[in-house]
XYZ file of N, CA and C in Angstrom:
207
model
N 71.525 135.305 146.704
C 71.949 136.571 146.142
C 71.671 137.687 147.142
N 72.649 138.507 147.326
C 72.501 139.641 148.225
C 71.972 140.838 147.427
N 70.869 141.399 147.887
C 70.277 142.551 147.218
C 70.951 143.823 147.721
N 71.350 144.684 146.784
C 72.034 145.937 147.108
C 71.138 147.092 146.675
N 70.782 147.939 147.615
C 69.977 149.130 147.312
C 70.868 150.191 146.676
N 70.334 150.869 145.668
C 71.086 151.923 144.993
C 70.402 153.266 145.211
N 71.183 154.319 145.166
C 70.643 155.668 145.283
C 70.289 156.246 143.924
N 69.937 155.396 142.998
C 69.632 155.800 141.626
C 68.178 156.238 141.514
N 67.924 157.173 140.623
C 66.538 157.592 140.395
C 65.793 156.578 139.537
N 66.522 155.692 138.846
C 65.893 154.701 137.964
C 65.884 153.297 138.556
N 66.958 152.935 139.285
C 67.127 151.567 139.773
C 67.052 151.563 141.298
N 66.122 150.769 141.831
C 65.954 150.682 143.284
C 67.002 149.772 143.907
N 67.206 148.579 143.297
C 68.164 147.626 143.858
C 68.618 146.643 142.795
N 69.724 145.971 143.100
C 70.268 144.949 142.216
C 70.702 143.753 143.050
N 70.743 142.593 142.417
C 71.258 141.376 143.050
C 71.985 140.579 141.977
N 73.196 140.120 142.284
C 74.017 139.403 141.308
C 74.299 137.986 141.786
N 74.141 137.021 140.888
C 74.466 135.625 141.164
C 75.726 135.276 140.372
N 76.852 135.135 141.071
C 78.140 134.882 140.416
C 78.160 133.571 139.646
N 77.615 132.522 140.236
C 77.666 131.201 139.600
C 76.858 131.159 138.311
N 75.685 131.762 138.331
C 74.823 131.737 137.156
C 75.003 132.946 136.246
N 75.787 133.924 136.694
C 75.993 135.174 135.957
C 74.661 135.832 135.602
N 73.780 135.913 136.599
C 72.513 136.609 136.396
C 72.494 137.864 137.259
N 71.858 138.885 136.738
C 71.735 140.155 137.433
C 70.256 140.521 137.497
N 69.731 140.600 138.711
C 68.343 141.033 138.903
C 68.355 142.532 139.177
N 67.558 143.257 138.416
C 67.455 144.697 138.607
C 66.005 145.040 138.920
N 65.810 145.677 140.058
C 64.495 146.177 140.460
C 64.473 147.669 140.149
N 63.572 148.049 139.257
C 63.467 149.442 138.854
C 62.527 150.190 139.793
N 62.681 151.496 139.848
C 61.871 152.329 140.746
C 60.378 152.191 140.470
N 60.015 151.888 139.245
C 58.605 151.714 138.900
C 58.001 150.439 139.461
N 58.862 149.558 140.024
C 58.364 148.336 140.637
C 58.662 147.068 139.867
N 59.006 147.180 138.585
C 59.301 145.990 137.787
C 60.700 145.475 138.094
N 60.850 144.136 138.057
C 62.143 143.495 138.236
C 62.423 142.632 137.021
N 63.648 142.703 136.524
C 64.072 141.900 135.381
C 65.337 141.151 135.745
N 65.478 139.942 135.186
C 66.686 139.139 135.380
C 67.431 139.090 134.046
N 68.657 139.586 134.073
C 69.503 139.610 132.877
C 70.495 138.465 132.952
N 70.686 137.768 131.823
C 71.514 136.571 131.762
C 72.904 136.847 131.187
N 73.868 136.023 131.610
C 75.239 136.049 131.086
C 75.893 137.419 131.288
N 75.685 137.983 132.463
C 76.278 139.278 132.806
C 77.598 139.024 133.531
N 78.718 139.438 132.957
C 80.005 139.237 133.636
C 80.061 140.015 134.957
N 80.824 139.491 135.895
C 80.912 140.130 137.202
C 81.444 141.558 137.110
N 82.362 141.821 136.168
C 82.912 143.178 136.064
C 81.828 144.182 135.685
N 80.820 143.747 134.930
C 79.721 144.645 134.568
C 78.919 145.001 135.824
N 78.674 144.017 136.656
C 77.978 144.261 137.922
C 78.769 145.253 138.779
N 80.083 145.047 138.899
C 80.909 145.952 139.710
C 80.892 147.373 139.150
N 80.957 147.495 137.826
C 80.917 148.826 137.202
C 79.563 149.497 137.430
N 78.502 148.722 137.401
C 77.171 149.269 137.670
C 77.113 149.857 139.078
N 77.674 149.145 140.042
C 77.673 149.633 141.418
C 78.483 150.914 141.580
N 79.538 151.073 140.779
C 80.417 152.238 140.883
C 79.959 153.422 140.034
N 79.041 153.182 139.110
C 78.670 154.212 138.130
C 78.095 155.447 138.806
N 78.463 156.605 138.267
C 77.920 157.867 138.764
C 76.402 157.882 138.583
N 75.946 157.351 137.440
C 74.512 157.205 137.185
C 74.258 155.753 136.789
N 73.728 154.967 137.718
C 73.481 153.548 137.442
C 72.485 153.382 136.293
N 71.466 154.225 136.261
C 70.468 154.130 135.197
C 71.056 154.398 133.828
N 71.872 155.440 133.707
C 72.500 155.767 132.422
C 73.478 154.670 132.006
N 74.253 154.159 132.963
C 75.189 153.073 132.670
C 74.427 151.863 132.139
N 73.373 151.468 132.837
C 72.642 150.274 132.429
C 71.949 150.480 131.085
N 71.372 151.640 130.859
C 70.718 151.914 129.572
C 71.693 151.802 128.410
N 72.952 152.142 128.637
C 73.954 152.108 127.577
C 74.349 150.686 127.189
N 74.193 149.716 128.093
C 74.687 148.356 127.805
C 73.616 147.273 127.862
N 72.427 147.577 128.319
C 71.424 146.538 128.598
C 71.049 145.693 127.384
N 71.134 146.246 126.186
C 70.731 145.499 124.990
C 71.690 144.363 124.652
N 72.818 144.283 125.342
C 73.771 143.196 125.116
C 73.350 141.903 125.822
N 72.334 141.981 126.684
C 71.970 140.843 127.524
C 70.517 140.433 127.324
N 70.310 139.118 127.268
C 68.939 138.595 127.271
C 68.371 138.752 128.662
N 67.052 138.822 128.749
C 66.434 138.998 130.050
C 65.109 138.261 130.126
N 64.638 138.104 131.346
C 63.312 137.565 131.605
C 62.715 138.342 132.766
N 61.416 138.262 132.876
C 60.730 138.913 133.983
C 60.290 137.807 134.938
N 61.057 137.623 136.045
C 60.692 136.544 136.981
C 59.371 136.833 137.687
N 58.728 135.777 138.143
C 57.445 135.928 138.851
C 57.656 136.477 140.240
């Protein structure tokens, strides 16, 4: 997975796995979460969003997540 740095005040970086449809989000506070069953179009929209944090907050409850080690 290629990690992409964002200029967001909430999200430091993201990494998307197309085959597994997982999205890793590293937040500015240092925590990283892996969200499951995220369609690729959602990842693309996140990258294009004017505010990545606001975009993700609006849809994040649709996806299960885990906190990887």
